[in-house]
PDB file of C-alpha atoms in Angstrom:
ATOM      1  CA  UNK A   1     -32.409   0.184 -13.869  1.00 72.00           C
ATOM      2  CA  UNK A   2     -32.829   2.706 -11.040  1.00 78.00           C
ATOM      3  CA  UNK A   3     -29.206   3.794 -11.406  1.00 76.00           C
ATOM      4  CA  UNK A   4     -29.780   4.433 -15.112  1.00 75.00           C
ATOM      5  CA  UNK A   5     -32.871   6.566 -14.407  1.00 74.00           C
ATOM      6  CA  UNK A   6     -31.058   8.616 -11.760  1.00 73.00           C
ATOM      7  CA  UNK A   7     -28.089   9.120 -14.073  1.00 71.00           C
ATOM      8  CA  UNK A   8     -30.425  10.273 -16.840  1.00 73.00           C
ATOM      9  CA  UNK A   9     -32.127  12.786 -14.496  1.00 68.00           C
ATOM     10  CA  UNK A  10     -28.802  14.155 -13.285  1.00 72.00           C
ATOM     11  CA  UNK A  11     -27.485  14.475 -16.827  1.00 58.00           C
ATOM     12  CA  UNK A  12     -30.694  16.192 -17.962  1.00 65.00           C
ATOM     13  CA  UNK A  13     -30.425  18.624 -15.057  1.00 62.00           C
ATOM     14  CA  UNK A  14     -26.844  19.533 -15.918  1.00 55.00           C
ATOM     15  CA  UNK A  15     -27.712  20.006 -19.586  1.00 66.00           C
ATOM     16  CA  UNK A  16     -30.649  22.243 -18.662  1.00 53.00           C
ATOM     17  CA  UNK A  17     -28.453  24.326 -16.364  1.00 63.00           C
ATOM     18  CA  UNK A  18     -25.814  24.659 -19.080  1.00 52.00           C
ATOM     19  CA  UNK A  19     -28.385  25.702 -21.681  1.00 53.00           C
ATOM     20  CA  UNK A  20     -29.866  28.306 -19.323  1.00 56.00           C
ATOM     21  CA  UNK A  21     -26.439  29.700 -18.486  1.00 57.00           C
ATOM     22  CA  UNK A  22     -25.406  29.913 -22.129  1.00 59.00           C
ATOM     23  CA  UNK A  23     -28.658  31.490 -23.336  1.00 52.00           C
ATOM     24  CA  UNK A  24     -28.655  33.977 -20.468  1.00 48.00           C
ATOM     25  CA  UNK A  25     -25.047  34.956 -21.068  1.00 51.00           C
ATOM     26  CA  UNK A  26     -25.285  35.093 -24.844  1.00 52.00           C
ATOM     27  CA  UNK A  27     -28.909  36.028 -25.305  1.00 47.00           C
ATOM     28  CA  UNK A  28     -28.661  39.640 -24.161  1.00 47.00           C
ATOM     29  CA  UNK A  29     -29.943  42.110 -26.665  1.00 47.00           C
ATOM     30  CA  UNK A  30     -27.954  45.021 -27.955  1.00 46.00           C
ATOM     31  CA  UNK A  31     -28.944  48.405 -26.629  1.00 43.00           C
ATOM     32  CA  UNK A  32     -27.968  51.854 -27.671  1.00 46.00           C
ATOM     33  CA  UNK A  33     -26.781  54.332 -25.076  1.00 44.00           C
ATOM     34  CA  UNK A  34     -30.086  56.236 -25.279  1.00 43.00           C
ATOM     35  CA  UNK A  35     -32.083  53.095 -24.464  1.00 41.00           C
ATOM     36  CA  UNK A  36     -30.035  52.459 -21.328  1.00 41.00           C
ATOM     37  CA  UNK A  37     -30.506  55.948 -19.923  1.00 42.00           C
ATOM     38  CA  UNK A  38     -34.202  56.321 -20.634  1.00 42.00           C
ATOM     39  CA  UNK A  39     -36.305  56.727 -17.539  1.00 42.00           C
ATOM     40  CA  UNK A  40     -39.373  54.551 -17.155  1.00 42.00           C
ATOM     41  CA  UNK A  41     -42.607  56.136 -18.340  1.00 41.00           C
ATOM     42  CA  UNK A  42     -44.771  57.896 -15.794  1.00 44.00           C
ATOM     43  CA  UNK A  43     -47.779  56.010 -14.543  1.00 43.00           C
ATOM     44  CA  UNK A  44     -50.765  56.672 -16.692  1.00 43.00           C
ATOM     45  CA  UNK A  45     -48.812  57.100 -19.872  1.00 41.00           C
ATOM     46  CA  UNK A  46     -47.774  53.776 -21.332  1.00 40.00           C
ATOM     47  CA  UNK A  47     -47.798  51.751 -18.100  1.00 39.00           C
ATOM     48  CA  UNK A  48     -51.266  50.409 -17.458  1.00 42.00           C
ATOM     49  CA  UNK A  49     -52.777  50.705 -14.013  1.00 44.00           C
ATOM     50  CA  UNK A  50     -52.989  46.938 -13.578  1.00 44.00           C
ATOM     51  CA  UNK A  51     -49.212  46.645 -13.902  1.00 39.00           C
ATOM     52  CA  UNK A  52     -48.664  48.377 -10.550  1.00 51.00           C
ATOM     53  CA  UNK A  53     -47.646  46.254  -7.611  1.00 76.00           C
ATOM     54  CA  UNK A  54     -49.987  45.794  -4.650  1.00 83.00           C
ATOM     55  CA  UNK A  55     -47.333  46.598  -2.061  1.00 79.00           C
ATOM     56  CA  UNK A  56     -43.732  47.638  -1.743  1.00 79.00           C
ATOM     57  CA  UNK A  57     -43.157  45.080   1.019  1.00 84.00           C
ATOM     58  CA  UNK A  58     -44.135  41.422   1.158  1.00 86.00           C
ATOM     59  CA  UNK A  59     -46.633  42.015   3.979  1.00 84.00           C
ATOM     60  CA  UNK A  60     -48.036  45.024   2.118  1.00 87.00           C
ATOM     61  CA  UNK A  61     -48.350  42.973  -1.063  1.00 88.00           C
ATOM     62  CA  UNK A  62     -50.231  40.264   0.831  1.00 87.00           C
ATOM     63  CA  UNK A  63     -52.579  42.738   2.496  1.00 88.00           C
ATOM     64  CA  UNK A  64     -53.306  44.505  -0.804  1.00 89.00           C
ATOM     65  CA  UNK A  65     -54.149  41.169  -2.423  1.00 90.00           C
ATOM     66  CA  UNK A  66     -56.349  40.222   0.541  1.00 89.00           C
ATOM     67  CA  UNK A  67     -58.277  43.525   0.344  1.00 91.00           C
ATOM     68  CA  UNK A  68     -59.115  43.025  -3.332  1.00 91.00           C
ATOM     69  CA  UNK A  69     -60.003  39.346  -2.923  1.00 91.00           C
ATOM     70  CA  UNK A  70     -62.277  39.808   0.102  1.00 88.00           C
ATOM     71  CA  UNK A  71     -63.974  43.056  -0.886  1.00 88.00           C
ATOM     72  CA  UNK A  72     -66.795  41.324  -2.752  1.00 88.00           C
ATOM     73  CA  UNK A  73     -66.280  43.558  -5.746  1.00 90.00           C
ATOM     74  CA  UNK A  74     -66.305  46.857  -3.827  1.00 92.00           C
ATOM     75  CA  UNK A  75     -62.558  47.389  -4.301  1.00 93.00           C
ATOM     76  CA  UNK A  76     -61.136  47.073  -7.805  1.00 93.00           C
ATOM     77  CA  UNK A  77     -57.503  47.554  -6.829  1.00 92.00           C
ATOM     78  CA  UNK A  78     -55.411  48.197  -3.723  1.00 92.00           C
ATOM     79  CA  UNK A  79     -51.838  49.026  -2.874  1.00 92.00           C
ATOM     80  CA  UNK A  80     -49.875  49.341   0.354  1.00 92.00           C
ATOM     81  CA  UNK A  81     -46.851  51.602   0.688  1.00 90.00           C
ATOM     82  CA  UNK A  82     -44.414  51.501   3.599  1.00 89.00           C
ATOM     83  CA  UNK A  83     -46.861  49.389   5.644  1.00 86.00           C
ATOM     84  CA  UNK A  84     -48.757  52.514   6.721  1.00 91.00           C
ATOM     85  CA  UNK A  85     -50.497  53.801   3.605  1.00 94.00           C
ATOM     86  CA  UNK A  86     -53.318  51.919   1.883  1.00 93.00           C
ATOM     87  CA  UNK A  87     -54.758  53.127  -1.393  1.00 93.00           C
ATOM     88  CA  UNK A  88     -57.896  51.569  -2.831  1.00 94.00           C
ATOM     89  CA  UNK A  89     -59.795  52.101  -6.061  1.00 94.00           C
ATOM     90  CA  UNK A  90     -63.480  51.518  -5.463  1.00 94.00           C
ATOM     91  CA  UNK A  91     -65.909  50.000  -7.926  1.00 94.00           C
ATOM     92  CA  UNK A  92     -68.553  52.112  -9.673  1.00 94.00           C
ATOM     93  CA  UNK A  93     -71.361  50.419  -7.702  1.00 94.00           C
ATOM     94  CA  UNK A  94     -70.104  51.854  -4.382  1.00 92.00           C
ATOM     95  CA  UNK A  95     -72.509  54.650  -3.422  1.00 92.00           C
ATOM     96  CA  UNK A  96     -71.167  57.932  -2.028  1.00 91.00           C
ATOM     97  CA  UNK A  97     -72.723  57.264   1.398  1.00 93.00           C
ATOM     98  CA  UNK A  98     -70.835  53.936   1.574  1.00 92.00           C
ATOM     99  CA  UNK A  99     -67.354  55.396   1.036  1.00 93.00           C
ATOM    100  CA  UNK A 100     -66.717  56.535   4.633  1.00 94.00           C
ATOM    101  CA  UNK A 101     -67.879  53.257   6.269  1.00 93.00           C
ATOM    102  CA  UNK A 102     -65.770  51.328   3.745  1.00 92.00           C
ATOM    103  CA  UNK A 103     -62.725  53.465   4.595  1.00 93.00           C
ATOM    104  CA  UNK A 104     -63.343  52.881   8.313  1.00 92.00           C
ATOM    105  CA  UNK A 105     -63.554  49.108   7.792  1.00 91.00           C
ATOM    106  CA  UNK A 106     -60.374  49.159   5.744  1.00 92.00           C
ATOM    107  CA  UNK A 107     -58.607  51.171   8.462  1.00 92.00           C
ATOM    108  CA  UNK A 108     -59.694  48.680  11.120  1.00 90.00           C
ATOM    109  CA  UNK A 109     -58.370  45.745   9.117  1.00 89.00           C
ATOM    110  CA  UNK A 110     -55.233  47.680   8.237  1.00 89.00           C
ATOM    111  CA  UNK A 111     -54.639  48.456  11.923  1.00 90.00           C
ATOM    112  CA  UNK A 112     -54.949  44.761  12.860  1.00 90.00           C
ATOM    113  CA  UNK A 113     -52.288  43.858  10.305  1.00 88.00           C
ATOM    114  CA  UNK A 114     -49.996  46.846  10.910  1.00 88.00           C
ATOM    115  CA  UNK A 115     -50.467  47.850  14.583  1.00 89.00           C
ATOM    116  CA  UNK A 116     -48.715  50.538  16.620  1.00 90.00           C
ATOM    117  CA  UNK A 117     -48.408  53.127  13.872  1.00 92.00           C
ATOM    118  CA  UNK A 118     -50.325  55.953  12.294  1.00 94.00           C
ATOM    119  CA  UNK A 119     -52.150  54.768   9.181  1.00 94.00           C
ATOM    120  CA  UNK A 120     -53.659  56.392   6.106  1.00 95.00           C
ATOM    121  CA  UNK A 121     -56.309  55.038   3.758  1.00 94.00           C
ATOM    122  CA  UNK A 122     -56.677  56.803   0.422  1.00 95.00           C
ATOM    123  CA  UNK A 123     -59.932  56.040  -1.387  1.00 95.00           C
ATOM    124  CA  UNK A 124     -59.961  56.648  -5.128  1.00 95.00           C
ATOM    125  CA  UNK A 125     -62.975  56.606  -7.395  1.00 94.00           C
ATOM    126  CA  UNK A 126     -63.198  54.344 -10.441  1.00 94.00           C
ATOM    127  CA  UNK A 127     -61.650  57.206 -12.436  1.00 94.00           C
ATOM    128  CA  UNK A 128     -58.568  57.005 -10.144  1.00 92.00           C
ATOM    129  CA  UNK A 129     -59.236  60.447  -8.606  1.00 94.00           C
ATOM    130  CA  UNK A 130     -58.845  60.796  -4.848  1.00 96.00           C
ATOM    131  CA  UNK A 131     -62.225  61.132  -3.149  1.00 96.00           C
ATOM    132  CA  UNK A 132     -61.479  60.502   0.551  1.00 95.00           C
ATOM    133  CA  UNK A 133     -58.513  60.309   2.900  1.00 96.00           C
ATOM    134  CA  UNK A 134     -58.882  58.616   6.284  1.00 95.00           C
ATOM    135  CA  UNK A 135     -56.094  59.018   8.837  1.00 95.00           C
ATOM    136  CA  UNK A 136     -55.798  56.877  11.957  1.00 94.00           C
ATOM    137  CA  UNK A 137     -53.845  58.340  14.883  1.00 93.00           C
ATOM    138  CA  UNK A 138     -52.449  55.527  17.028  1.00 91.00           C
ATOM    139  CA  UNK A 139     -51.990  57.838  20.071  1.00 93.00           C
ATOM    140  CA  UNK A 140     -55.650  58.885  20.234  1.00 93.00           C
ATOM    141  CA  UNK A 141     -57.171  55.892  18.400  1.00 90.00           C
ATOM    142  CA  UNK A 142     -59.170  58.421  16.354  1.00 92.00           C
ATOM    143  CA  UNK A 143     -59.950  58.513  12.637  1.00 93.00           C
ATOM    144  CA  UNK A 144     -59.987  61.824  10.779  1.00 94.00           C
ATOM    145  CA  UNK A 145     -61.530  62.117   7.319  1.00 93.00           C
ATOM    146  CA  UNK A 146     -60.691  64.683   4.668  1.00 91.00           C
TER     147      UNK A 146
END
């Protein structure tokens, strides 16, 4: 009885693999030459903002997800690029006098996760326009805002 069940599972697995291989090999669509050479649309055109990735490295992706999840609604979206640049989109309820302390907190957390390098935090408003840049210099341990 057990041998029959194992044989059935193995056979099912092989059939599934065969079906996936056949449908992948034969299921490709036909494309014209112009469709193959088209560049992807610029961000903001037909790609929605939510389709962007949170980081271009695994650790950056994880940190971007952590920022959004732990921000208690203050950060709508976040992304990390090259493990030294953090961009955040703040929620409409964040007051202007709270932006700089929020950027400082983000820089401190960013520095703990990505030490020994200069860091930048870009804070964007809900309309996705840059409102503050905070730069951390690892040599002087100073933050400069612009």
